[in-house]
């Protein structure tokens, strides 16, 4: 069976870890943040482009999508020869942690999640703030020291260098507007965190705490959550379950479009 | 240069001082508050909206422009009242339960005010009862609901059901919006329309008042 995976780079560490014993799977990562583009069709187009590229290069039987519904950026994706496989979750967080485990102590609506992949490959309001005020260099240098020769690209030069620069005060106000409702920063630990990640968590936490204080907003906390990648594992090794985990995975046959909204948004 | 164009440009750059200065110059030149609001502020905000859709500007630029627009409308409000500009209708706007996103909602509020509505902002994370009670109390012509998360979209449907049960649905024009919302979804839950952006929301709301009065 020829398998390929197209995934958001926020899931990079966990996917690489799960697939390291596999030598017959093609994995392509797309940048984190596609769901932030002004229209969900833009995210869809980028993933569709990758699906089309893979289909031209080889005849895959299955293309696994490392995404959730992601604000409907995956809705309507289609492969012509391959079947598409996707987990029926709203977003990547469910692929990194089991929300049920924490529903009594975490209020998901006001929690900002971090993970190894999010810190090393994703954007967040703190990084945006540093970029707007031309202070990224310090973080990048810490980052490079930690990363050395490992692959990473969160500081996507192009994306961040194109950011408009603002005066410190304005940049703080902009960032405040984006983080004002957070009460918790949760770092997800899938057994892959280093001191660097805890340091990032603490730096981001301190920054947000100070910012909220300036606007007399109530305090923010932080937490480290034990992750759970069982759904991600079921997704990557979907063929191991005879029933293809019908409650968790959606498989679209060749030519069939992904229709995840109907499955997830119950009316 | 045309003072209204200067005002629009100042708004687009998010320059609050320039916006206030240009409004005062325009008033001195004898332009009406209504004209300044529509041809200066709203015009600038619409351009930002278009640029956002084309990825020429991003959330930070939209936020600073909105802040400048707010400053401008605050300055004009007392004059609009003096001029006897009456509201064309009342609109209630809120983000649904468990959803804490409000940037888009706040833009809709601005555009609705620019279009002549009196707007009551219900804030974010508004419960079903919160919406029902507000409709009972405020008796608006228009209700707008926003959801940015696919997990909170169903609440829009629940609010509409609750409104029907309370006998309040028929007197309302219900608009829904937010990144993952669609026309299909709006139809499924029985809303009157899906507005893909703030300018469209204001246009639809205004048209709903016109057709009501015909």
Coordinates of C-alpha atoms in Angstrom, one line a residue:
Chain A
X1 CA 0.0 0.0 0.0
X2 CA 1.4 3.3 -1.0
X3 CA 0.8 5.9 1.7
X4 CA 1.5 9.6 1.7
X5 CA 0.9 12.2 4.5
X6 CA 0.2 15.9 4.0
X7 CA 0.2 17.6 7.4
X8 CA 0.4 21.0 9.1
X9 CA 3.9 21.7 10.4
X10 CA 2.5 22.2 13.9
X11 CA 2.3 18.4 14.1
X12 CA 5.9 17.9 12.8
X13 CA 7.5 16.4 16.0
X14 CA 4.7 13.9 16.7
X15 CA 4.3 12.8 13.1
X16 CA 8.0 12.3 12.6
X17 CA 8.2 10.3 15.9
X18 CA 5.2 8.1 14.9
X19 CA 6.6 7.4 11.4
X20 CA 10.3 6.9 12.1
X21 CA 10.0 3.1 11.7
X22 CA 8.2 3.5 8.4
X23 CA 10.3 3.5 5.3
X24 CA 7.6 3.6 2.7
X25 CA 5.7 6.7 3.5
X26 CA 6.0 10.1 1.8
X27 CA 5.5 13.0 4.2
X28 CA 4.9 16.6 3.1
X29 CA 4.5 19.4 5.7
X30 CA 2.7 22.7 4.9
X31 CA 3.3 25.9 7.0
X32 CA 1.2 26.4 10.1
X33 CA -1.2 29.3 9.9
X34 CA -3.1 28.5 6.7
X35 CA -6.4 28.8 8.6
X36 CA -5.6 32.5 9.3
X37 CA -5.8 33.4 5.6
X38 CA -8.7 35.6 4.8
X39 CA -10.8 32.8 3.3
X40 CA -10.9 29.1 4.0
X41 CA -10.7 28.4 0.2
X42 CA -7.1 29.7 0.4
X43 CA -6.2 27.0 2.8
X44 CA -8.1 24.4 0.8
X45 CA -6.3 25.5 -2.4
X46 CA -2.8 25.1 -0.9
X47 CA -3.6 21.6 0.4
X48 CA -5.3 20.7 -2.8
X49 CA -2.2 21.8 -4.8
X50 CA -0.1 19.5 -2.7
X51 CA -2.5 16.6 -3.2
X52 CA -2.4 17.2 -7.0
X53 CA 1.4 17.3 -6.9
X54 CA 1.7 14.0 -5.0
X55 CA -0.8 12.3 -7.4
X56 CA 1.3 13.4 -10.4
X57 CA 4.5 12.1 -8.9
X58 CA 3.3 8.7 -7.8
X59 CA 0.1 6.6 -7.6
X60 CA -0.6 6.6 -3.9
X61 CA -3.4 4.5 -2.6
X62 CA -4.0 6.6 0.5
X63 CA -3.2 10.2 1.3
X64 CA -3.5 11.0 5.0
X65 CA -4.3 14.5 6.0
X66 CA -2.7 15.7 9.3
X67 CA -5.4 18.4 9.9
X68 CA -8.7 18.8 11.6
X69 CA -11.7 20.6 10.2
X70 CA -9.5 23.7 10.8
X71 CA -12.2 26.4 10.2
X72 CA -13.2 24.4 7.1
X73 CA -9.9 24.7 5.3
X74 CA -10.1 21.0 4.5
X75 CA -13.7 20.9 3.4
X76 CA -14.0 19.9 -0.3
X77 CA -10.5 18.4 -0.7
X78 CA -10.4 15.6 -3.2
X79 CA -7.9 13.2 -4.7
X80 CA -8.4 11.5 -8.1
X81 CA -6.7 8.2 -7.6
X82 CA -6.0 8.0 -3.9
X83 CA -8.4 7.8 -1.0
X84 CA -8.1 10.6 1.5
X85 CA -8.0 9.9 5.2
X86 CA -8.7 12.5 7.9
X87 CA -9.6 12.4 11.6
X88 CA -13.0 13.8 12.5
X89 CA -11.8 16.5 14.9
X90 CA -12.2 20.3 14.8
X91 CA -8.5 21.1 15.0
X92 CA -5.0 19.8 15.6
X93 CA -5.2 20.2 19.4
X94 CA -7.4 17.1 19.5
X95 CA -4.6 15.3 17.7
X96 CA -2.1 16.3 20.4
X97 CA -4.1 16.0 23.7
X98 CA -7.3 14.3 24.8
X99 CA -9.5 17.2 25.8
X100 CA -11.8 14.9 27.8
X101 CA -8.9 14.3 30.2
X102 CA -8.9 18.0 31.1
X103 CA -12.4 19.2 30.8
X104 CA -12.7 19.7 34.5
X105 CA -9.7 21.9 35.0
X106 CA -9.2 23.6 31.6
X107 CA -11.6 26.0 30.1
X108 CA -10.9 25.4 26.5
X109 CA -12.6 28.5 25.2
X110 CA -10.0 30.8 26.8
X111 CA -6.9 28.6 26.7
X112 CA -4.0 29.1 24.3
X113 CA -2.2 25.8 23.4
X114 CA 1.5 25.3 22.8
X115 CA 3.4 22.1 22.0
X116 CA 6.8 21.3 20.7
X117 CA 5.6 21.6 17.2
X118 CA 3.7 24.9 17.8
X119 CA 6.8 26.5 19.5
X120 CA 9.2 25.3 16.8
X121 CA 7.1 25.6 13.7
X122 CA 4.1 27.7 14.4
X123 CA 3.2 31.4 14.8
X124 CA 1.6 32.9 17.9
X125 CA 0.8 36.4 19.2
X126 CA 4.0 36.7 21.1
X127 CA 6.1 35.9 18.1
X128 CA 4.0 38.3 16.1
X129 CA 4.6 41.0 18.7
X130 CA 8.4 40.5 18.6
X131 CA 8.2 40.6 14.8
X132 CA 6.2 43.9 14.8
X133 CA 8.7 45.5 17.1
X134 CA 11.8 44.1 15.4
X135 CA 12.8 42.1 18.4
X136 CA 12.8 38.6 16.9
X137 CA 16.6 38.4 16.7
X138 CA 17.0 37.5 20.4
X139 CA 14.5 34.7 20.2
X140 CA 15.9 33.4 16.9
X141 CA 19.4 33.3 18.3
X142 CA 18.2 31.3 21.4
X143 CA 16.2 29.1 19.0
X144 CA 19.2 28.4 16.8
X145 CA 21.3 27.5 19.8
X146 CA 18.8 25.0 20.8
X147 CA 18.0 23.7 17.4
X148 CA 21.6 23.5 16.0
X149 CA 21.3 21.2 13.0
X150 CA 17.7 20.1 13.6
X151 CA 15.2 21.1 11.0
X152 CA 12.9 23.9 11.9
X153 CA 11.5 27.0 10.3
X154 CA 9.1 28.8 12.7
X155 CA 10.8 32.0 12.2
X156 CA 9.9 31.8 8.5
X157 CA 11.9 34.8 7.5
X158 CA 9.6 35.7 4.6
X159 CA 6.4 35.7 6.6
X160 CA 7.8 37.7 9.5
X161 CA 9.9 40.0 7.6
X162 CA 6.9 41.1 5.6
X163 CA 5.1 42.0 8.7
X164 CA 4.5 45.7 9.0
X165 CA 6.5 47.2 11.9
X166 CA 4.8 49.3 14.6
X167 CA 5.8 51.6 17.4
X168 CA 6.2 49.6 20.7
X169 CA 3.0 51.1 22.2
X170 CA 0.9 50.3 19.2
X171 CA 2.3 46.8 18.8
X172 CA 1.4 46.2 22.5
X173 CA -2.2 47.4 21.9
X174 CA -2.6 45.2 18.8
X175 CA -1.2 42.2 20.7
X176 CA -3.5 43.0 23.7
X177 CA -6.5 43.0 21.4
X178 CA -5.5 39.5 20.2
X179 CA -4.8 37.9 23.6
X180 CA -7.2 39.8 25.9
X181 CA -9.5 36.9 26.5
X182 CA -6.9 34.2 27.3
X183 CA -6.9 33.0 30.9
X184 CA -4.5 30.0 30.4
X185 CA -1.5 29.0 28.3
X186 CA -1.3 25.2 28.2
X187 CA 1.9 23.5 27.0
X188 CA 1.2 20.0 25.7
X189 CA 3.8 17.5 26.6
X190 CA 4.0 14.4 24.4
X191 CA 7.3 13.2 26.0
X192 CA 9.2 15.5 23.6
X193 CA 9.8 18.7 25.5
X194 CA 13.2 20.3 26.4
X195 CA 14.2 23.1 28.7
X196 CA 13.9 25.4 25.7
X197 CA 10.1 24.8 25.4
X198 CA 9.5 25.5 29.1
X199 CA 11.6 28.7 28.8
X200 CA 9.5 29.8 25.8
X201 CA 6.3 29.0 27.8
X202 CA 7.6 31.1 30.7
X203 CA 8.7 34.0 28.5
X204 CA 5.4 34.1 26.7
X205 CA 3.5 33.8 29.9
X206 CA 5.4 36.7 31.5
X207 CA 4.8 38.9 28.5
X208 CA 1.1 38.3 28.4
X209 CA 0.7 38.6 32.2
X210 CA 2.4 42.1 32.1
X211 CA 0.4 43.1 29.1
X212 CA -2.9 42.1 30.7
X213 CA -1.9 43.9 33.9
X214 CA -1.4 47.2 32.0
X215 CA -5.0 46.9 30.9
X216 CA -6.2 45.9 34.3
X217 CA -7.4 42.5 33.0
X218 CA -7.5 39.5 35.3
X219 CA -4.6 37.2 35.6
X220 CA -3.4 34.5 33.3
X221 CA -2.1 31.1 34.4
X222 CA 0.0 28.5 32.7
X223 CA -0.1 24.7 32.8
X224 CA 1.7 21.7 31.3
X225 CA -0.7 19.0 30.1
X226 CA 0.2 15.4 29.4
X227 CA -0.5 14.9 25.7
X228 CA -2.3 12.1 24.0
X229 CA -1.6 11.2 20.4
X230 CA -3.8 8.2 20.1
X231 CA -6.1 9.7 17.5
X232 CA -3.0 10.8 15.5
X233 CA -1.7 7.3 15.7
X234 CA -5.0 5.8 14.6
X235 CA -4.9 8.2 11.7
X236 CA -1.4 7.3 10.5
X237 CA -1.9 3.6 11.0
X238 CA -5.6 3.6 9.9
X239 CA -5.3 0.2 8.2
X240 CA -4.6 -1.5 11.4
X241 CA -8.2 -1.3 12.5
X242 CA -10.5 -3.4 10.3
X243 CA -13.4 -1.0 10.7
X244 CA -11.1 1.9 9.9
X245 CA -12.2 3.5 13.2
X246 CA -15.5 4.6 11.7
X247 CA -16.2 6.9 14.6
X248 CA -12.9 8.7 14.4
X249 CA -11.7 8.6 10.8
X250 CA -13.3 9.7 7.6
X251 CA -12.2 8.1 4.4
X252 CA -13.1 9.7 1.1
X253 CA -12.8 7.3 -1.9
X254 CA -11.0 8.5 -5.1
X255 CA -13.0 11.3 -6.6
X256 CA -15.0 11.9 -3.5
X257 CA -14.7 15.2 -1.6
X258 CA -14.0 15.5 2.1
X259 CA -17.2 16.5 3.8
X260 CA -16.3 16.9 7.4
X261 CA -18.6 19.8 8.4
X262 CA -21.7 17.6 8.4
X263 CA -20.0 15.0 10.6
X264 CA -18.8 17.5 13.2
X265 CA -21.3 20.3 13.3
X266 CA -24.5 18.8 14.7
X267 CA -27.7 20.8 14.4
Chain B
X1 CA -6.4 67.4 -1.5
X2 CA -10.0 66.5 -0.8
X3 CA -10.4 66.6 2.9
X4 CA -12.6 63.4 2.9
X5 CA -9.9 61.5 1.0
X6 CA -7.3 62.7 3.6
X7 CA -9.6 61.5 6.3
X8 CA -10.0 58.1 4.7
X9 CA -6.2 57.8 4.2
X10 CA -5.6 58.8 7.9
X11 CA -8.1 56.1 9.0
X12 CA -6.4 53.5 6.8
X13 CA -3.0 54.3 8.4
X14 CA -4.6 54.0 11.8
X15 CA -3.6 57.6 12.7
X16 CA -6.1 58.7 15.4
X17 CA -4.7 62.2 15.7
X18 CA -4.9 62.8 11.9
X19 CA -8.4 61.4 11.9
X20 CA -9.6 63.8 14.6
X21 CA -7.8 66.7 13.0
X22 CA -9.3 66.1 9.6
X23 CA -12.8 65.6 11.0
X24 CA -12.5 69.1 12.6
X25 CA -11.2 70.6 9.4
X26 CA -14.1 69.0 7.5
X27 CA -16.7 70.3 10.0
X28 CA -15.2 73.8 9.7
X29 CA -15.5 73.6 5.9
X30 CA -19.2 73.0 6.5
X31 CA -19.5 69.3 5.7
X32 CA -22.2 67.5 7.6
X33 CA -21.3 64.9 10.2
X34 CA -23.2 62.3 8.3
X35 CA -21.3 63.0 5.1
X36 CA -17.9 62.9 7.0
X37 CA -18.9 59.6 8.6
X38 CA -20.0 58.0 5.3
X39 CA -17.6 59.5 2.7
X40 CA -14.6 59.7 5.0
X41 CA -14.6 57.1 7.8
X42 CA -16.8 54.4 6.3
X43 CA -15.1 54.8 2.9
X44 CA -11.7 54.3 4.5
X45 CA -12.9 51.2 6.5
X46 CA -14.3 49.7 3.3
X47 CA -11.0 50.0 1.5
X48 CA -9.3 48.3 4.4
X49 CA -11.9 45.5 4.3
X50 CA -11.2 45.0 0.6
X51 CA -7.4 44.9 1.1
X52 CA -7.8 42.4 3.9
X53 CA -9.7 40.1 1.6
X54 CA -6.9 40.2 -0.9
X55 CA -4.3 39.6 1.8
X56 CA -2.8 43.1 1.2
X57 CA -3.3 44.0 4.9
X58 CA -3.7 41.7 7.9
X59 CA -5.3 41.8 11.3
X60 CA -2.9 44.3 12.9
X61 CA -3.7 46.9 10.2
X62 CA -7.4 46.2 10.5
X63 CA -7.3 46.7 14.2
X64 CA -5.5 50.0 14.1
X65 CA -7.8 51.3 11.4
X66 CA -10.8 50.3 13.5
X67 CA -9.4 52.1 16.4
X68 CA -9.1 55.2 14.4
X69 CA -12.6 54.8 13.1
X70 CA -13.9 54.4 16.7
X71 CA -12.2 57.7 17.6
X72 CA -13.7 59.4 14.6
X73 CA -17.3 58.2 15.3
X74 CA -17.0 59.2 19.0
X75 CA -16.2 62.7 17.8
X76 CA -19.1 62.8 15.4
X77 CA -21.8 61.1 17.5
X78 CA -22.9 64.2 19.5
X79 CA -23.0 66.3 16.2
X80 CA -25.0 63.6 14.5
X81 CA -27.5 63.7 17.3
X82 CA -27.6 67.5 17.1
X83 CA -28.2 67.3 13.4
X84 CA -31.2 65.2 14.1
X85 CA -29.9 62.2 12.3
X86 CA -32.2 59.5 13.6
X87 CA -31.3 55.9 13.7
X88 CA -32.8 53.9 10.9
X89 CA -33.2 50.9 13.2
X90 CA -31.8 49.1 16.1
X91 CA -29.4 46.1 15.9
X92 CA -28.2 43.7 18.5
X93 CA -24.8 42.0 17.9
X94 CA -23.0 39.3 19.8
X95 CA -20.5 36.5 19.6
X96 CA -22.1 33.2 20.6
X97 CA -21.5 31.1 23.7
X98 CA -18.0 29.8 24.3
X99 CA -16.6 32.0 21.6
X100 CA -14.3 34.8 22.6
X101 CA -13.6 36.3 19.2
X102 CA -14.7 39.9 18.6
X103 CA -12.6 41.6 16.0
X104 CA -15.0 40.9 13.2
X105 CA -18.0 41.6 15.3
X106 CA -16.6 45.0 16.3
X107 CA -16.1 45.8 12.6
X108 CA -19.8 44.9 11.9
X109 CA -20.9 47.2 14.8
X110 CA -18.9 50.0 13.2
X111 CA -20.3 49.5 9.8
X112 CA -23.8 49.2 11.1
X113 CA -23.4 52.5 13.0
X114 CA -22.0 54.0 9.9
X115 CA -25.1 52.9 8.0
X116 CA -27.3 54.7 10.6
X117 CA -28.2 51.9 13.0
X118 CA -28.3 52.2 16.8
X119 CA -26.3 49.2 17.8
X120 CA -26.3 47.3 21.1
X121 CA -23.1 45.3 21.6
X122 CA -23.8 42.1 23.6
X123 CA -20.2 41.2 23.8
X124 CA -18.8 37.7 23.5
X125 CA -19.6 34.3 24.9
X126 CA -23.3 35.3 24.9
X127 CA -25.6 32.6 26.2
X128 CA -28.8 31.6 24.5
X129 CA -30.7 33.3 27.3
X130 CA -28.5 36.3 27.0
X131 CA -29.6 36.7 23.4
X132 CA -33.3 36.0 24.1
X133 CA -33.4 38.5 27.1
X134 CA -31.7 41.2 25.1
X135 CA -34.1 40.8 22.2
X136 CA -37.1 41.0 24.6
X137 CA -35.6 44.1 26.3
X138 CA -34.2 46.0 23.3
X139 CA -36.8 45.0 20.6
X140 CA -34.3 45.3 17.7
X141 CA -35.1 45.1 14.0
X142 CA -31.8 43.2 13.4
X143 CA -30.0 40.5 15.3
X144 CA -26.4 39.6 14.3
X145 CA -24.6 36.6 15.6
X146 CA -20.9 35.8 15.1
X147 CA -19.0 32.6 15.5
X148 CA -15.3 32.0 14.6
X149 CA -15.1 28.4 15.8
X150 CA -16.7 25.4 14.2
X151 CA -17.3 24.2 17.7
X152 CA -19.6 27.1 18.6
X153 CA -21.5 27.4 15.3
X154 CA -24.4 25.2 16.5
X155 CA -25.3 27.7 19.1
X156 CA -26.5 30.0 16.4
X157 CA -29.1 27.4 15.5
X158 CA -30.1 27.0 19.2
X159 CA -30.6 30.8 19.5
X160 CA -32.9 30.8 16.5
X161 CA -34.9 27.9 17.8
X162 CA -35.3 29.6 21.2
X163 CA -36.4 32.8 19.5
X164 CA -39.1 30.8 17.6
X165 CA -40.3 29.2 20.8
X166 CA -40.5 32.6 22.5
X167 CA -42.5 34.0 19.6
X168 CA -39.8 36.5 18.8
X169 CA -38.4 35.2 15.5
X170 CA -40.8 36.8 13.1
X171 CA -40.0 40.4 13.9
X172 CA -36.3 40.0 13.5
X173 CA -33.9 40.1 10.5
X174 CA -31.3 37.6 11.6
X175 CA -27.8 37.8 10.2
X176 CA -25.0 35.4 10.9
X177 CA -21.3 35.6 10.1
X178 CA -17.8 34.5 11.0
X179 CA -15.0 32.7 9.1
X180 CA -16.4 29.1 9.1
X181 CA -20.1 30.2 8.6
X182 CA -21.6 29.9 5.1
X183 CA -24.8 30.6 3.2
X184 CA -25.7 26.9 3.4
X185 CA -25.3 26.9 7.2
X186 CA -27.4 30.1 7.5
X187 CA -30.1 28.4 5.5
X188 CA -30.0 25.3 7.5
X189 CA -30.5 27.1 10.8
X190 CA -33.1 29.4 9.5
X191 CA -31.2 32.7 9.6
X192 CA -32.2 35.4 7.1
X193 CA -28.8 35.8 5.6
X194 CA -25.1 35.0 5.9
X195 CA -22.8 38.1 5.7
X196 CA -19.4 37.4 4.4
X197 CA -17.9 40.6 5.7
X198 CA -18.8 43.7 7.8
X199 CA -19.7 45.9 4.8
X200 CA -22.1 43.2 3.5
X201 CA -23.7 42.9 6.9
X202 CA -24.4 46.6 7.0
X203 CA -25.8 46.5 3.4
X204 CA -28.1 43.6 4.1
X205 CA -29.3 45.1 7.4
X206 CA -30.0 48.4 5.7
X207 CA -32.0 46.7 2.9
X208 CA -34.0 44.7 5.4
X209 CA -35.2 48.0 7.0
X210 CA -36.0 49.5 3.6
X211 CA -38.1 46.5 2.5
X212 CA -39.9 46.5 5.9
X213 CA -40.9 50.1 5.4
X214 CA -42.2 49.5 1.9

